[in-house]
Coordinates of C-alpha atoms in Angstrom, one line a residue:
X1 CA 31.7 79.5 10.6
X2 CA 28.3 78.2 10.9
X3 CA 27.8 74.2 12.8
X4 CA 26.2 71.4 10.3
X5 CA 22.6 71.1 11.3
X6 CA 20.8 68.1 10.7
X7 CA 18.4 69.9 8.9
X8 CA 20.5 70.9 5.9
X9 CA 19.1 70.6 2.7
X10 CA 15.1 69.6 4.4
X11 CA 12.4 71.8 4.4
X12 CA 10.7 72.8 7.8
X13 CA 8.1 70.4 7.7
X14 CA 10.9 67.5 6.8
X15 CA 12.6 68.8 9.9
X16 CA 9.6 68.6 12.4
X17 CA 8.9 64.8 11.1
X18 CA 11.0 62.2 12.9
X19 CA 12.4 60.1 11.0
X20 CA 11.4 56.6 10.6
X21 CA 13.1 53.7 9.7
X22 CA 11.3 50.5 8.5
X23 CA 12.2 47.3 10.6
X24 CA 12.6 44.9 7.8
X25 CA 14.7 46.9 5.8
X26 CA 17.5 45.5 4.9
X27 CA 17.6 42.4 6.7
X28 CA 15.9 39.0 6.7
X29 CA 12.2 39.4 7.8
X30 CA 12.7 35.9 9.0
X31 CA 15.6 35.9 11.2
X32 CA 16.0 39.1 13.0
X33 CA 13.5 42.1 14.0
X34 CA 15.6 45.5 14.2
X35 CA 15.0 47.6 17.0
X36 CA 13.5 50.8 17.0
X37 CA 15.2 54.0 16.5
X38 CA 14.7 56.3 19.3
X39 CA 11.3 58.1 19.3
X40 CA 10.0 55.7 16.6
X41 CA 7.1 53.4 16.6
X42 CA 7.5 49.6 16.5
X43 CA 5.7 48.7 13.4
X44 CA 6.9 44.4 13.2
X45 CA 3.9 42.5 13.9
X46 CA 4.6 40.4 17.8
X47 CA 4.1 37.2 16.0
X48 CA 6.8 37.3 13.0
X49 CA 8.4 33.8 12.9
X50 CA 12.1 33.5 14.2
X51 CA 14.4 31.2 12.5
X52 CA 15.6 28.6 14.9
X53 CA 17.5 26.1 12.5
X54 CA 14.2 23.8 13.2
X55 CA 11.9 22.6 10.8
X56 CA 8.2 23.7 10.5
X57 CA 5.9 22.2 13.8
X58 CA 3.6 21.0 11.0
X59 CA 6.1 19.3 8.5
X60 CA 6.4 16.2 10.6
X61 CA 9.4 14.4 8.3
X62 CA 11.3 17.1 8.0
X63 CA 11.1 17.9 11.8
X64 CA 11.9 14.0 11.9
X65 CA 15.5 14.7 10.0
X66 CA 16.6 16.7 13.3
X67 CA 16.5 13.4 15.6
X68 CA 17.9 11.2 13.0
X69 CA 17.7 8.4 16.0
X70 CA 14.2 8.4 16.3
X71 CA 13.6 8.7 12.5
X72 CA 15.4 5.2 11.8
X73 CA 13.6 4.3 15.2
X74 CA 10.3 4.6 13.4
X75 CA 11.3 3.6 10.4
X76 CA 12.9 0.4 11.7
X77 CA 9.9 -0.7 13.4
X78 CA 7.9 -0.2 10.0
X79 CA 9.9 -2.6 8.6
X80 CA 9.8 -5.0 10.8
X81 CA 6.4 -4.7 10.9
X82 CA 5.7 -5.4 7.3
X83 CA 8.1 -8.2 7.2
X84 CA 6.1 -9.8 10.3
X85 CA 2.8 -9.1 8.2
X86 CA 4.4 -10.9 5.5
X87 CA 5.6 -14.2 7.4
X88 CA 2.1 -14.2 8.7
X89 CA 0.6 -14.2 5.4
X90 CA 3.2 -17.1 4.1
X91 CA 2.5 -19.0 7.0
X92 CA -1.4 -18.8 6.7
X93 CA -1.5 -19.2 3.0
X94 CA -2.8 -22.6 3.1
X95 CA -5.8 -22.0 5.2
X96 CA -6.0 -18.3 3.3
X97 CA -6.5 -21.1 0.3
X98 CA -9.0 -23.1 2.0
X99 CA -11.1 -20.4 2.9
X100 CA -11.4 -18.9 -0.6
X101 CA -11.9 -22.5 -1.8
X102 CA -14.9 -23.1 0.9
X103 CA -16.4 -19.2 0.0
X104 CA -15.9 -20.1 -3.7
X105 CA -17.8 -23.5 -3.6
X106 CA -20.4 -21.6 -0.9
X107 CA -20.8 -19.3 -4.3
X108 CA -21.0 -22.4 -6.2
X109 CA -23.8 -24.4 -5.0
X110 CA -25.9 -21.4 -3.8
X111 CA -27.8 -21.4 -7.2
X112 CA -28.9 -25.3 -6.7
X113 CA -30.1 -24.3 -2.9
X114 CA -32.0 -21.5 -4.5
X115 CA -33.9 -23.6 -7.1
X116 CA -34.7 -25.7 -4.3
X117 CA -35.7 -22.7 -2.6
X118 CA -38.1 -21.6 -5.4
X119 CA -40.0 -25.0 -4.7
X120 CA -40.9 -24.7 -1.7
X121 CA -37.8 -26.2 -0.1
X122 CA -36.3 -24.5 3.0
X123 CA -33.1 -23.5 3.4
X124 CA -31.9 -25.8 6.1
X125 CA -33.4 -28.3 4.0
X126 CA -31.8 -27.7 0.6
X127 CA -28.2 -27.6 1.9
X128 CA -29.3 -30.7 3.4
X129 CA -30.4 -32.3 0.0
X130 CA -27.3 -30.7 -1.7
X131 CA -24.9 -31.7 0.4
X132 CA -26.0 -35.4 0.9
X133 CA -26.2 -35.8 -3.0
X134 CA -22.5 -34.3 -3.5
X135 CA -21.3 -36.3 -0.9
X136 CA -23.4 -39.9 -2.9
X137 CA -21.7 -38.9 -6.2
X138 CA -18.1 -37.8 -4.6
X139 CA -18.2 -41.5 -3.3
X140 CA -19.5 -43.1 -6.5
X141 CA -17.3 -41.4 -8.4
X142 CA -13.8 -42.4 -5.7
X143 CA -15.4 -45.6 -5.7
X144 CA -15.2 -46.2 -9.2
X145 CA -12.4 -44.4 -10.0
X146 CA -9.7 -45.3 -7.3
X147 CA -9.4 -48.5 -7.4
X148 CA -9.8 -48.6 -11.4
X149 CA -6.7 -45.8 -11.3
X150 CA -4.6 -48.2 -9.0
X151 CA -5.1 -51.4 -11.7
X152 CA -3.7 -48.9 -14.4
X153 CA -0.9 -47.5 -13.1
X154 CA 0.4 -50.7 -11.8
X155 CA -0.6 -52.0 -15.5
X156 CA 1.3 -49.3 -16.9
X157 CA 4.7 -50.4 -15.4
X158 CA 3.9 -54.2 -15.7
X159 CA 3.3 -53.7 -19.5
X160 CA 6.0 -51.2 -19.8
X161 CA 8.0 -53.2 -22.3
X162 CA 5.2 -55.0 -24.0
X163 CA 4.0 -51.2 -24.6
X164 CA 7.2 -49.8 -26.0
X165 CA 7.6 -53.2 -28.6
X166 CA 4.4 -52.2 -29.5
X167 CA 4.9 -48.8 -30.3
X168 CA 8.2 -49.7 -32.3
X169 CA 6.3 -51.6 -35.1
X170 CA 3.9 -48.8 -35.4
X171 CA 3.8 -46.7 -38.7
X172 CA 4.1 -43.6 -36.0
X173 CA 7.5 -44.5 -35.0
X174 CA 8.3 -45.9 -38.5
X175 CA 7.9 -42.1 -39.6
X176 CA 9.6 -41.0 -36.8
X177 CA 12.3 -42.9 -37.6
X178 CA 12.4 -42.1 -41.2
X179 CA 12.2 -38.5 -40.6
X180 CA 14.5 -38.2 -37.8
X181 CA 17.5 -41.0 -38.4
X182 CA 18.5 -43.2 -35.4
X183 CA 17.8 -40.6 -32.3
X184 CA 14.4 -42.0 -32.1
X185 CA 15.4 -45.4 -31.5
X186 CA 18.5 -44.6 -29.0
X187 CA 15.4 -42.2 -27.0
X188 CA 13.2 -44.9 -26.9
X189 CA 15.6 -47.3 -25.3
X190 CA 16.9 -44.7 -22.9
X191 CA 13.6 -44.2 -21.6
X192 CA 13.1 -48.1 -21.4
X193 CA 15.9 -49.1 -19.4
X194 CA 15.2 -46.3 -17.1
X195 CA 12.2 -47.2 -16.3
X196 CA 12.8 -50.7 -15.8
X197 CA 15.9 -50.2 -14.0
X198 CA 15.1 -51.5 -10.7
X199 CA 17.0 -48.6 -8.9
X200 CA 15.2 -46.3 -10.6
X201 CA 11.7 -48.1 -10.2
X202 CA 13.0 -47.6 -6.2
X203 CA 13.3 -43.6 -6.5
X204 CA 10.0 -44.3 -8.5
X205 CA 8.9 -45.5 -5.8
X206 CA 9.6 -43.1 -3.1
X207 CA 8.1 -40.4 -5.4
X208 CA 4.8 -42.5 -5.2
X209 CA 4.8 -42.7 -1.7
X210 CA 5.1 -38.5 -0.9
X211 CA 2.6 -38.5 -3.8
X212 CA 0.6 -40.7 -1.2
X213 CA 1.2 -38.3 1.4
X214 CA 0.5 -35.6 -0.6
X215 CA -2.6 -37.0 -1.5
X216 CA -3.9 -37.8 1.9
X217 CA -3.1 -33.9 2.8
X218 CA -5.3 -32.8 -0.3
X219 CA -8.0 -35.1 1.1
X220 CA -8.0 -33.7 4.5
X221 CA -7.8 -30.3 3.7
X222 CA -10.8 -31.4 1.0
X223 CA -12.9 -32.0 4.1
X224 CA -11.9 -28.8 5.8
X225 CA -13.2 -27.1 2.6
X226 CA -16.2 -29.1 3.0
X227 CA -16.8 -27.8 6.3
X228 CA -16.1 -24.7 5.5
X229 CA -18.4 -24.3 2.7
X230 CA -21.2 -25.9 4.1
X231 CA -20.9 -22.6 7.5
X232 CA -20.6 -20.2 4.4
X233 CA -23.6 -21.6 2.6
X234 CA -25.7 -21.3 5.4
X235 CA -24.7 -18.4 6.9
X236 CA -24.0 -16.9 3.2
X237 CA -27.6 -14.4 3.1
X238 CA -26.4 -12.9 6.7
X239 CA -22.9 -12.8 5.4
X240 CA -24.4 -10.4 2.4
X241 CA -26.1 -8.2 4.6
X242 CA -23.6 -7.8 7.2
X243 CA -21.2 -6.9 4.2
X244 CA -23.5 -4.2 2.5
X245 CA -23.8 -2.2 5.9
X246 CA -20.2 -1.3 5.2
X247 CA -21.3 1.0 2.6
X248 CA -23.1 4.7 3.4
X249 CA -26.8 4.5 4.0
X250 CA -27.7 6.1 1.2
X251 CA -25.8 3.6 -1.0
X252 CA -26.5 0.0 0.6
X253 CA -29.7 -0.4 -2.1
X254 CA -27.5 -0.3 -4.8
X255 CA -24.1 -2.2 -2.8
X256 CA -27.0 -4.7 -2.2
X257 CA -28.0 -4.8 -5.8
X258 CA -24.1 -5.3 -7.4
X259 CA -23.1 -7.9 -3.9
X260 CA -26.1 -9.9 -5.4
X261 CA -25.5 -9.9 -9.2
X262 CA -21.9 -10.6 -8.2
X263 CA -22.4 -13.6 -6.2
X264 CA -25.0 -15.0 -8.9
X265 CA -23.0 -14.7 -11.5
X266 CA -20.2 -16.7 -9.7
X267 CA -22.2 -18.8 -8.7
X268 CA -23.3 -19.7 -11.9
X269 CA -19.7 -19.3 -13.5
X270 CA -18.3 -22.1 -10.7
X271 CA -21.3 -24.3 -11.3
X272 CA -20.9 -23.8 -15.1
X273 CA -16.9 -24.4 -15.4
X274 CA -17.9 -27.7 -13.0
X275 CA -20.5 -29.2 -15.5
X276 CA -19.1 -28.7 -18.8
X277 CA -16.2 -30.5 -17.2
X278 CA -18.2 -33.4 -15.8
X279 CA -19.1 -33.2 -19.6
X280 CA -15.7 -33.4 -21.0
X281 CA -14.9 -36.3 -18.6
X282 CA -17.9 -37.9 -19.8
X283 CA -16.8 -37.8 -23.7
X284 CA -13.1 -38.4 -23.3
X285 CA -14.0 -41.3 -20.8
X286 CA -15.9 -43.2 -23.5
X287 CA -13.7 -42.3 -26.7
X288 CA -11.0 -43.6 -24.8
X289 CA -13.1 -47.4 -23.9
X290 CA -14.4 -47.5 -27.2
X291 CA -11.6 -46.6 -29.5
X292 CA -9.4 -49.4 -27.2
X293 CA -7.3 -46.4 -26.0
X294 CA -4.9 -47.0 -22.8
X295 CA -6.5 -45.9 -18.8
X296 CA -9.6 -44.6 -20.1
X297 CA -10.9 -43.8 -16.4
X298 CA -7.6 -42.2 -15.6
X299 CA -7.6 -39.9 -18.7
X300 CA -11.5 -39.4 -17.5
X301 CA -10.3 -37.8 -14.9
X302 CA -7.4 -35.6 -16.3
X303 CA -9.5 -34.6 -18.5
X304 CA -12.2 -33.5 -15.6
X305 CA -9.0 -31.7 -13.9
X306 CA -7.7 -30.2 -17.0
X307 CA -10.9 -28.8 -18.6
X308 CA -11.4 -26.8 -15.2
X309 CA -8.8 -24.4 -16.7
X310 CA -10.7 -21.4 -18.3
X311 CA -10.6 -21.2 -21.7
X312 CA -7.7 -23.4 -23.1
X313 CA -8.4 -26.5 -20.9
X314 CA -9.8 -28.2 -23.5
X315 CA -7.6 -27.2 -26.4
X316 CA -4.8 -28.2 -23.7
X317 CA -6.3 -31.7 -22.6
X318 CA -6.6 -32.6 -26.8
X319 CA -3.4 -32.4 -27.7
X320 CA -2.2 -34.2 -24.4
X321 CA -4.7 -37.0 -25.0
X322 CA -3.7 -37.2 -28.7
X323 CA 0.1 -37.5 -28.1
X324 CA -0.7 -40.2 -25.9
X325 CA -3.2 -41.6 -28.4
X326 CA -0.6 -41.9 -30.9
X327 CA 1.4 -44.7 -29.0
X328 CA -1.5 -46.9 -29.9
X329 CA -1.6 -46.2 -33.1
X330 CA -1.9 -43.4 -35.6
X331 CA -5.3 -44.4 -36.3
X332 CA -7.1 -44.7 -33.2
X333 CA -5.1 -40.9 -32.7
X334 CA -7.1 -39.4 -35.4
X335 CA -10.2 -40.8 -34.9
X336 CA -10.3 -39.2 -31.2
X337 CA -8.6 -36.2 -32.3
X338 CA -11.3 -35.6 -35.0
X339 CA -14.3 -36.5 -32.2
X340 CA -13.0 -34.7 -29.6
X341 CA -12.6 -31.6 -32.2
X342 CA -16.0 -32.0 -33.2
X343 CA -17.0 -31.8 -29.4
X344 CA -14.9 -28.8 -28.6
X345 CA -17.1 -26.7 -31.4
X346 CA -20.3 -28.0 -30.1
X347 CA -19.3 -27.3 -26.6
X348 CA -18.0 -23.6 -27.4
X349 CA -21.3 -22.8 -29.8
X350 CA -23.6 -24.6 -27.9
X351 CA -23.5 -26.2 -24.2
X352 CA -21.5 -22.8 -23.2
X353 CA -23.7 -20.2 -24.4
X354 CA -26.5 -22.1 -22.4
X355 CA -24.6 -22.8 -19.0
X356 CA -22.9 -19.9 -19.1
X357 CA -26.3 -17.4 -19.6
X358 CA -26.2 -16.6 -16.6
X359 CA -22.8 -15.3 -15.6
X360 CA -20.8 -12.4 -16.5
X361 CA -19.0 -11.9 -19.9
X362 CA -15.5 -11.0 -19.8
X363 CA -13.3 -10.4 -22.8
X364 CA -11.4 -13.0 -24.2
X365 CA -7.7 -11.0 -23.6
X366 CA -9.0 -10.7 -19.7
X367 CA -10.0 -14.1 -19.3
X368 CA -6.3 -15.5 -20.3
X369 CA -4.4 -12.6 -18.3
X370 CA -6.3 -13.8 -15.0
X371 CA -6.4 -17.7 -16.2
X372 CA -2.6 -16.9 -16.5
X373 CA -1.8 -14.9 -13.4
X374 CA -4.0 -16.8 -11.3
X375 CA -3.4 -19.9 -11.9
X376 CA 0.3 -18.2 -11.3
X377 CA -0.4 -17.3 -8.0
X378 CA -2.9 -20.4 -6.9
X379 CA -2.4 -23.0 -9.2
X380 CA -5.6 -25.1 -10.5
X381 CA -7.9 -22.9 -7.8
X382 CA -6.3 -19.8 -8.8
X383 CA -6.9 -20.0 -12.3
X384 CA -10.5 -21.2 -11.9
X385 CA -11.6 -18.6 -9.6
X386 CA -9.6 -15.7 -11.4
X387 CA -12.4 -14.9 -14.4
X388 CA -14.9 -14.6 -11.9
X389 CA -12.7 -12.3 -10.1
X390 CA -12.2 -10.3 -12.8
X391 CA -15.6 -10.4 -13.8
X392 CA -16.7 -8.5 -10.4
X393 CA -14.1 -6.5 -10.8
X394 CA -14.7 -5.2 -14.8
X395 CA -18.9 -5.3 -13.0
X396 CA -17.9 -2.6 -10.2
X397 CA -15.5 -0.4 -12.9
X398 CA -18.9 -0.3 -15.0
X399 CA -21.2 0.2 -12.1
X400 CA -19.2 2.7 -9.6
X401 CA -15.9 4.1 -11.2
X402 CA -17.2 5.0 -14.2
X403 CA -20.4 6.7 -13.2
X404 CA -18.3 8.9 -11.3
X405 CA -16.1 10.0 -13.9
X406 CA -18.9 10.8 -15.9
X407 CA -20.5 12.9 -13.7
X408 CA -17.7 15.3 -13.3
X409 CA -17.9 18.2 -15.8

């Protein structure tokens, strides 16, 4: 009886040939390396990974997950940060206001320093001439508009109930009346006896006097803008280059180019909007003192605010002076509401096209989206200085985005 060899079954050559056995087979290549079988050589490479339970040293949030502490350490602080950011914003939004106003108006009269420029005016010297004429017709026009507004809104409550007779023996509330039963009536002396309910002309009362206050802080921070603009538009050409030196080397040429079509075409968008208002307040001013219509210097001026708004200011400011037209009399109503029409078509065909040569067209759908969203955010200044924002904004899709995506292939 013969011993098993361990060379039953193999040739001679099988038999001389140690055998081998591979390091990774049969187990994870990532968590253990098997030792050598004796007289074998160690094949495993000296830098195969070992599993530890840790994460990658590259895959910084998931190494993060192990030392959940200092995750929602970092995490924590991030938040707090932003909220901090936040308050800091809210809390400097009125001077954030002030200084877009002051760079806005900067834009705004750089055109008229520039003309002066063009005649042999210096610099210095033009925002001197600009500044001293704004500041002649900003006092004319307070001047002769303040103490006129003060007479008619203490006529307007003085005449209160004169008005509201008045306004019953019209044919207006005559069809009212007719075409709505009784309600009309029972409104109309609801709203009287409120109004000359001495209690009520009280509350009245201390609504006029935060309106006071609130008017005295729009006036100071008017004079901050002031200020402000007047720095801006003098340091406004070294403000342009220091911006385009952000920008590569190779691209400040063409950064200065688009920085100066932008700020020319604000400029003349601000002084544009600005004029055809003074124009509106010009025309509603005197329909208002010829037809014999109620506070024609203090619908002047709502009209002046009102037509600042892009677009639909003056569609908005005609049928808010026509409503209030028709308490004089149906009459008088239509006659301004024809007139003022009339205007509107000759302002949109004609005065607008020539202001307005200069700045950038936008499409109608973007001009009520910003009108809408900033006048959202800002109010009256948002809304005004949103269609030049989104002018410069559609100007560097056309001029930088878009190239780009045409030149890839």
């Amino acid at each position: 009886m013969t011993d098993a060899s361990p060379t039953l079954g193999a040739t001679a050559a099988e038999a001389a040939e140690p055998l081998s056995v591979d390091a990774a087979a049969g187990t994870d290549s990532h968590t253990t390396t098997s030792a050598p079988v004796d007289g074998a050589v160690d094949t495993a490479p000296e830098d195969t990974p070992v599993f530890t339970g840790e994460a990658p040293a590259g895959k910084t949030f998931w190494a993060n997950l192990n030392s959940p502490f200092r995750l929602g350490l970092v995490l924590t602080l991030g938040a707090l940060a932003a909220v901090a950011l936040g308050l800091a914003f809210w809390n400097l939004s009125t001077i954030i206001i002030y200084v877009v106003f002051a760079l806005f108006a900067a834009l705004g009269l750089d055109p008229v320093v520039r003309w002066f420029g063009r005649h042999n005016v210096s610099r210095p010297w033009a925002i001197v001439i600009v500044y001293t004429a704004f500041a002649l017709v900003l006092a004319g026009i307070l001047l002769l508009v303040v103490p006129t507004l003060i007479k008619q809104i203490s006529a307007f409550f003085t005449d209160l109930p004169t008005t509201i007779a008045t306004f019953q023996k019209s044919d207006f509330y005559g069809w009212l009346s007719d075409t709505f039963g009784s309600q009309v009536g029972q409104i109309t002396d609801q709203v009287e006896k409120f109004l000359t309910n001495p209690a009520n002309i009280a509350a009245i009362g201390g609504g006029v006097v935060n309106f006071a206050v609130s008017v005295g802080t729009t006036i100071s921070g008017l004079i901050i803008v002031l200020v402000l603009s007047l720095y801006f538009l003098a340091g406004l050409p070294n403000m342009k280059v220091a911006f385009n030196r952000f920008a590569a080397a190779r691209n400040r040429k063409k950064a200065a180019a688009m920085t100066d079509q932008i700020t020319d075409s604000i400029g003349a968008y601000l002084m544009g909007m600005v004029v055809l208002a003074f124009c509106n307040s010009v025309v509603a001013f005197l329909l208002h003192l010829f037809l014999g219509l109620p506070f024609p210097a203090l619908m002047g001026v709502l009209a002046f605010l009102i037509t600042l708004i892009p677009l639909i200011g003056s569609v908005l400011y005609w049928l808010t002076a026509t409503t209030l037209a028709l308490f004089t009399g149906w009459v008088p109503a239509l006659i301004f509401a024809v007139i003022y029409l009339v205007y509107m078509q000759l302002e949109a065909y004609v005065l607008t096209p020539k202001v307005m040569n200069k700045a950038i067209s936008v499409p109608g759908a973007l001009v009520v989206i910003g009108a809408m969203v900033g006048g959202t955010l800002l109010g009256l200044l948002g809304a005004l200085v949103a269609i030049p924002v989104t002018a410069s904004i559609l100007l560097i899709i056309k001029q930088v985005f878009i190239p780009k995506q045409d030149a890839k292939i």
